[in-house]
Coordinates of C-alpha atoms in Angstrom, one line a residue:
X1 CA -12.8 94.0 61.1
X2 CA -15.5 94.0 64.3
X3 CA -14.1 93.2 67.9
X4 CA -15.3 90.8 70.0
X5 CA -19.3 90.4 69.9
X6 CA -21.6 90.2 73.2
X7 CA -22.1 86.5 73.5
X8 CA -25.9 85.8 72.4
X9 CA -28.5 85.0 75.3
X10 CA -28.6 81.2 75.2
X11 CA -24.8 81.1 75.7
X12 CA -24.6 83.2 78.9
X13 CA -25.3 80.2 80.7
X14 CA -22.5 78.3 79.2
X15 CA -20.2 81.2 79.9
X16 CA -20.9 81.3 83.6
X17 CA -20.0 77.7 83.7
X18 CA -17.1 77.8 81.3
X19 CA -16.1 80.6 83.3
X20 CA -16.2 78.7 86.5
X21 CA -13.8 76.1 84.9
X22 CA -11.4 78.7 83.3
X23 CA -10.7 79.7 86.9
X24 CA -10.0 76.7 88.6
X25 CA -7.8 75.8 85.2
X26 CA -6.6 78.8 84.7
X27 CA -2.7 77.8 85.6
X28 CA -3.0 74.3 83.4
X29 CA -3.9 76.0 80.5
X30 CA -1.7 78.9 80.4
X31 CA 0.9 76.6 78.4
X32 CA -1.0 73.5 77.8
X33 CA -2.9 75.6 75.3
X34 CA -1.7 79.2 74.6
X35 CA -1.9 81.8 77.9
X36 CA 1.1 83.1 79.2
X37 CA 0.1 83.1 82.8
X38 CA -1.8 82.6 85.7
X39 CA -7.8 82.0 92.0
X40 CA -9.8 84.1 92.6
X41 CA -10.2 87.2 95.0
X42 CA -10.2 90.6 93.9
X43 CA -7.0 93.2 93.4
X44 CA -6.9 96.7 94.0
X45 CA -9.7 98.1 95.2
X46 CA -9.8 100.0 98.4
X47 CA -7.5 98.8 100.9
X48 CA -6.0 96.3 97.9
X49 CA -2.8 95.6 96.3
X50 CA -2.9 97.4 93.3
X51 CA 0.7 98.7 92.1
X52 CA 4.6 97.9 92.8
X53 CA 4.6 99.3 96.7
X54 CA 0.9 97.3 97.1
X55 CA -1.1 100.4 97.4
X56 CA -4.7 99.9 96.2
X57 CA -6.9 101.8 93.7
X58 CA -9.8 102.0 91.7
X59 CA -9.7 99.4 89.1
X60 CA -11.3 99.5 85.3
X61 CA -13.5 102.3 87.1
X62 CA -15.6 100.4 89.5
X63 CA -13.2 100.1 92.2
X64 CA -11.2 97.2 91.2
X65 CA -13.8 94.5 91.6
X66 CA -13.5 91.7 89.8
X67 CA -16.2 91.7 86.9
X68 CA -16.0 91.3 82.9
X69 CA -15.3 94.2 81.2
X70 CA -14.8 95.3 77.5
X71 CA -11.4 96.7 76.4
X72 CA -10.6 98.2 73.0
X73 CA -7.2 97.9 71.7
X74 CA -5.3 100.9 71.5
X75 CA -1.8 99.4 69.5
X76 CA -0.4 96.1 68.4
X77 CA 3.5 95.7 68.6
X78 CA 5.1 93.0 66.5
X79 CA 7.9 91.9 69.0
X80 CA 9.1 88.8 66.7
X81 CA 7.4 86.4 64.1
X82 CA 5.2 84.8 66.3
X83 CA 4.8 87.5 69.5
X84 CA 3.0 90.4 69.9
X85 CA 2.6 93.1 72.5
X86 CA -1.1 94.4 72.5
X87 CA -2.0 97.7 74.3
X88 CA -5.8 97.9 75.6
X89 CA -7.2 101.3 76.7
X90 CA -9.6 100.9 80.1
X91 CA -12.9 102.5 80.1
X92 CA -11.6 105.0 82.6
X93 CA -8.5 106.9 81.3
X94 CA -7.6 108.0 84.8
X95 CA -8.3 104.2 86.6
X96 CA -5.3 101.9 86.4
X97 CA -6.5 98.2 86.1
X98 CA -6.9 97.1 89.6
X99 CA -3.8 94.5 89.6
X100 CA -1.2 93.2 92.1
X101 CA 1.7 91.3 91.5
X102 CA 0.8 87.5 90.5
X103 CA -2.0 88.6 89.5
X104 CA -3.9 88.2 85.7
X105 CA -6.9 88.0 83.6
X106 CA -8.7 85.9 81.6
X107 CA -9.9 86.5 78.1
X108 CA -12.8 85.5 76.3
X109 CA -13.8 85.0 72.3
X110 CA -16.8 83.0 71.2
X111 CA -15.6 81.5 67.6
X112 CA -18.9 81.3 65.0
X113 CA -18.9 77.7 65.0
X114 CA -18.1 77.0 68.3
X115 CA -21.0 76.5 71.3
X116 CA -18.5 77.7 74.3
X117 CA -16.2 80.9 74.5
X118 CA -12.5 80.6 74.1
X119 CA -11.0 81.3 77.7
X120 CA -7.5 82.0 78.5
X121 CA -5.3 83.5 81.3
X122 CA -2.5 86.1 79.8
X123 CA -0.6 88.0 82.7
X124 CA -0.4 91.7 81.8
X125 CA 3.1 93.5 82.0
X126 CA 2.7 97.1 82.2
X127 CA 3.5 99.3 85.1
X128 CA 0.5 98.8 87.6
X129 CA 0.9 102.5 88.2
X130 CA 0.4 104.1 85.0
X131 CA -3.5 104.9 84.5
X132 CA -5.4 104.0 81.7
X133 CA -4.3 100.7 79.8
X134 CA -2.8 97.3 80.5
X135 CA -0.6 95.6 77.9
X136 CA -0.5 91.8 77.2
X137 CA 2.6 89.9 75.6
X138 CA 1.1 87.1 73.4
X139 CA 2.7 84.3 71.5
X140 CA 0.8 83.1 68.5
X141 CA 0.9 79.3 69.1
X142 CA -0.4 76.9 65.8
X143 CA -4.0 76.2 65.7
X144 CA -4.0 78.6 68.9
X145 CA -8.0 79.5 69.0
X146 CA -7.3 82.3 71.9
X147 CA -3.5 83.4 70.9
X148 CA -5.0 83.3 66.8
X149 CA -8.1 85.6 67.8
X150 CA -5.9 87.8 69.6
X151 CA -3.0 88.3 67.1
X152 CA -6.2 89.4 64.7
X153 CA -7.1 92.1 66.4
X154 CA -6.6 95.9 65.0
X155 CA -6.3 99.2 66.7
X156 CA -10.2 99.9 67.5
X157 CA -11.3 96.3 68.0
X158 CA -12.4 95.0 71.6
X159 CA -11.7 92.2 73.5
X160 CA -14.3 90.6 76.5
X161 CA -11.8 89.9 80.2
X162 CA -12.1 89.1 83.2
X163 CA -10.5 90.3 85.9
X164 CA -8.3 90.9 87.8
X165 CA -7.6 87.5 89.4
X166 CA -4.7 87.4 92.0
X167 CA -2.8 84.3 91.7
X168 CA 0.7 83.7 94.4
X169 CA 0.0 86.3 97.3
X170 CA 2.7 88.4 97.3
X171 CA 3.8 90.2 100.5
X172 CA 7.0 92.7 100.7
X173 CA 10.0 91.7 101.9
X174 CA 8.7 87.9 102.6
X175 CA 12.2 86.9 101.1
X176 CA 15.8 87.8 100.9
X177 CA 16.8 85.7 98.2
X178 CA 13.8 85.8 95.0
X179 CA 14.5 83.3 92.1
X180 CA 12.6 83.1 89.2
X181 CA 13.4 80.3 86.8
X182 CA 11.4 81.5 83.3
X183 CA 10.9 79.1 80.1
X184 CA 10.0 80.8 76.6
X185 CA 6.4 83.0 77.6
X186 CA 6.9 82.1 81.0
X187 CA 9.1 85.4 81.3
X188 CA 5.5 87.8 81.4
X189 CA 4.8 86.7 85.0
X190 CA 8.5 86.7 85.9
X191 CA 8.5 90.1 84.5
X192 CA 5.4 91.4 86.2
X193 CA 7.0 90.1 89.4
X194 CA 10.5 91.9 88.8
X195 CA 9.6 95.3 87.7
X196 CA 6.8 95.3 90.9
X197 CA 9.2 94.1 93.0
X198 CA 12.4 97.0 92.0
X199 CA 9.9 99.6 91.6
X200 CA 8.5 99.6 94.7
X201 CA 11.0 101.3 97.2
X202 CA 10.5 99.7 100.3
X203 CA 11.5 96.7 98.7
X204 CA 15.0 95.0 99.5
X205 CA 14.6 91.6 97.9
X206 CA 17.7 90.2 95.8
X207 CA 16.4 88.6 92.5
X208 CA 17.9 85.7 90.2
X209 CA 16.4 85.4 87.3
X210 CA 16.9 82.5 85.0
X211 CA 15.6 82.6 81.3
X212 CA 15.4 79.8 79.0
X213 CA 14.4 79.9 75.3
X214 CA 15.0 77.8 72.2
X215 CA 16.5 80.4 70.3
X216 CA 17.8 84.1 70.3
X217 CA 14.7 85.4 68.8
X218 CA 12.7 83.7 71.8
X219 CA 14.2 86.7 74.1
X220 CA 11.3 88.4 74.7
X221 CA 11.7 90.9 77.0
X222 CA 15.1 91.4 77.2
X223 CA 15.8 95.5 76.2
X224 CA 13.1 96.0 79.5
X225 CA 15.1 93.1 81.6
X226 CA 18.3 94.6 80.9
X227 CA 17.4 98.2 81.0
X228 CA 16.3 96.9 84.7
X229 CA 19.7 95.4 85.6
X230 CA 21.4 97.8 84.9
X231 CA 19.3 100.4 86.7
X232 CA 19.1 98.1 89.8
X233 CA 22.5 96.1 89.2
X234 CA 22.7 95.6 93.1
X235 CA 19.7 93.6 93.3
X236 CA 18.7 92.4 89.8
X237 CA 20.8 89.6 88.5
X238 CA 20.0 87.7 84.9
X239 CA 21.0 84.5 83.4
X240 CA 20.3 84.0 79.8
X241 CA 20.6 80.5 78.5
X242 CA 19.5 79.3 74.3
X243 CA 19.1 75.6 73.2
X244 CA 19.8 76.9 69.7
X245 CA 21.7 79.6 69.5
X246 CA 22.8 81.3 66.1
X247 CA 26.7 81.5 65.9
X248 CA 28.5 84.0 68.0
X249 CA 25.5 84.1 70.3
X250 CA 27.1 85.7 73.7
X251 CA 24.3 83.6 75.9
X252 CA 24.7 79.9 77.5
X253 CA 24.2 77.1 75.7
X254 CA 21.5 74.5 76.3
X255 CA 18.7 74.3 78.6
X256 CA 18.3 74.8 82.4
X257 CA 19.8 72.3 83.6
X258 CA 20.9 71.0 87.0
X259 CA 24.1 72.2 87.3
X260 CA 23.4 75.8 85.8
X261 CA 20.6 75.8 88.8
X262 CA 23.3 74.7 91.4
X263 CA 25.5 77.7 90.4
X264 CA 23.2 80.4 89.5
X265 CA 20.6 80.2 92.3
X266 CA 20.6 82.4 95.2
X267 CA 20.8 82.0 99.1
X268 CA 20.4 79.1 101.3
X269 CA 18.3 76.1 100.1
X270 CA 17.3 75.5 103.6
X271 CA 15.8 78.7 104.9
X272 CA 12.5 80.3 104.6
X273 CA 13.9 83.4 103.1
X274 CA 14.7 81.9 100.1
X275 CA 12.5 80.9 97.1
X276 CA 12.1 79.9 93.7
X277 CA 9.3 80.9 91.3
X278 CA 9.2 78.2 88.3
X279 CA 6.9 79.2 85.0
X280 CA 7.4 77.5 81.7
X281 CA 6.3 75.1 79.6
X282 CA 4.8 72.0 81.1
X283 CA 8.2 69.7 80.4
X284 CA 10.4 72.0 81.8
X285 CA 8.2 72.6 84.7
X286 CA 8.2 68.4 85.1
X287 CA 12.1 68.9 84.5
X288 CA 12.6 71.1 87.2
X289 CA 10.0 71.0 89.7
X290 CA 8.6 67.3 89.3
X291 CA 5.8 65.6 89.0
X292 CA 3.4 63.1 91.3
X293 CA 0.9 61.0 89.4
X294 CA -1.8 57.8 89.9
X295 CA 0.4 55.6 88.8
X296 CA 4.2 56.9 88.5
X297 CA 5.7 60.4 89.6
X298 CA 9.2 61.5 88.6
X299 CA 11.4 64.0 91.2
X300 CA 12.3 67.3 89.5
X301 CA 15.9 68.9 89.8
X302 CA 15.1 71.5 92.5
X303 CA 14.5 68.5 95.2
X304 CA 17.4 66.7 94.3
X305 CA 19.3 69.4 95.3
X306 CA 17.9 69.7 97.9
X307 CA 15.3 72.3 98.2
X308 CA 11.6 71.3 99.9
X309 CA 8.4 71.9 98.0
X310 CA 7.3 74.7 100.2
X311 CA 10.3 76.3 98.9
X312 CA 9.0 76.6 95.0
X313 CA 5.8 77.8 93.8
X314 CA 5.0 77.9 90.0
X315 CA 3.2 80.7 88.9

């Protein structure tokens, strides 16, 4: 099959303005629709953020500026029935791709029938340091138009991105206590968060990280997370938890809930050098974090025990 085509001349317009909106929604439609991940100023790059220890370099060849580029895919992984783990080569074999931790790209597929490219924001998991490709984690969702296109694709087909696009601005150190609270694909930017933050040796940061899925299968991730505890068992801690789980699954039972959250999360609720990353889908997120509306607004978990808003930030 052929990769992504060049949109035609009377869409560019369209794509400039989609474009504009794909960035300001960028977050919403990560799990509204099907992206896995999260504003927009440039990684890497001289003097940038590009790689575990938040040392810069030349991104997708042009210096890690933020621009559209054209990747071809190099392999596609089936992880379970409905994930996949797609490796992209970069133009440059020797650039890496310009990213710092919370950060992403967009993606972009016109369908034939439609008037206005498909954008979504997947966050990319591969080590920032190792030149030459980046590697997405995507869950095919039903009737997903962007997670659908991309689960099509074949070694030698190309797909349109944008990026990279720094989301949370991580800085070093910033915390003692690191807690990130993960719900089905909502592990990729928890993941690209962890192995940034334990790979980078000036780094001291204790991490919690609780992971919620329905079911065993939906444990994506977990030969890297573990391999990672183990390696860095006196700063990496995980908490697996399965709504469903088959019989004789070793993992908790149920959802996150408040009381796993009151046990499991680390350091003082009060003090500035804790914090709490929250990504998952949008009724978990409403479940743990909150929400504030027109007419009604509900409190989430993490306030009723206690922690302020400036103390969570959902990626």
């Amino acid at each position: 099959m052929s990769g992504a085509r060049p949109f035609p001349r009377k869409t560019v317009a369209a794509v400039i303005v989609v474009g504009v909106i794909g960035l300001c929604a960028a977050r919403r439609a990560s799990f509204r629709n099907e992206g896995f991940a999260e504003s927009p100023k440039p990684c890497g790059g001289p003097g940038g953020h590009g790689g575990p220890g938040g040392r810069g370099g030349p991104g997708f060849g042009s210096g890690g500026r933020m621009g559209f580029h054209t990747l071809r895919l190099e392999s596609s992984q089936q992880v379970n029935d409905n994930t996949k783990r797609l490796r992209f080569q970069l133009p440059d074999p020797a650039s890496n791709a310009g990213l710092c931790l919370a950060s992403f790209i967009l993606t972009f597929h016109k369908p034939q029938d439609a008037w206005f490219p498909v954008i979504r924001p997947y966050t990319p998991i591969n080590n920032f340091d190792e030149p030459g490709y980046i590697e997405l984690l995507v869950k095919k969702y039903p009737n997903g138009r962007a997670s659908g296109y991309l689960h099509s694709l074949q070694p030698g087909d190309t797909l349109k991105i944008r990026g990279p696009m720094p989301g949370y601005r991580w800085k070093t150190n910033e915390f003692e206590h690191v807690n990130l609270i993960a719900g089905g694909a909502g592990i990729t930017p928890m993941y690209q968060l962890i192995q940034g933050m334990l790979n980078n040796p000036e780094d001291k940061s204790k991490i919690k990280l609780i992971f919620g899925v329905n079911t065993d299968k939906d444990l994506i991730m977990k030969k890297e997370l573990d391999a990672l505890e183990q390696k860095f068992s006196d700063r990496l801690k995980i908490v697996y938890t399965v709504s469903d789980p088959v019989k004789g699954s070793p993992f908790i039972k149920g959802r996150i809930t408040k009381e796993l959250l009151e046990k499991e999360l680390l350091g003082p609720k009060d003090s500035k050098a804790t914090k709490i990353f929250l990504c998952g889908p949008p009724a978990m997120e409403v479940s743990i974090f909150g929400s504030k509306g027109w007419t009604s607004s509900k409190k989430g978990v993490l306030e009723e025990l206690g922690y302020a808003a400036d103390r969570i930030h959902k990626l």
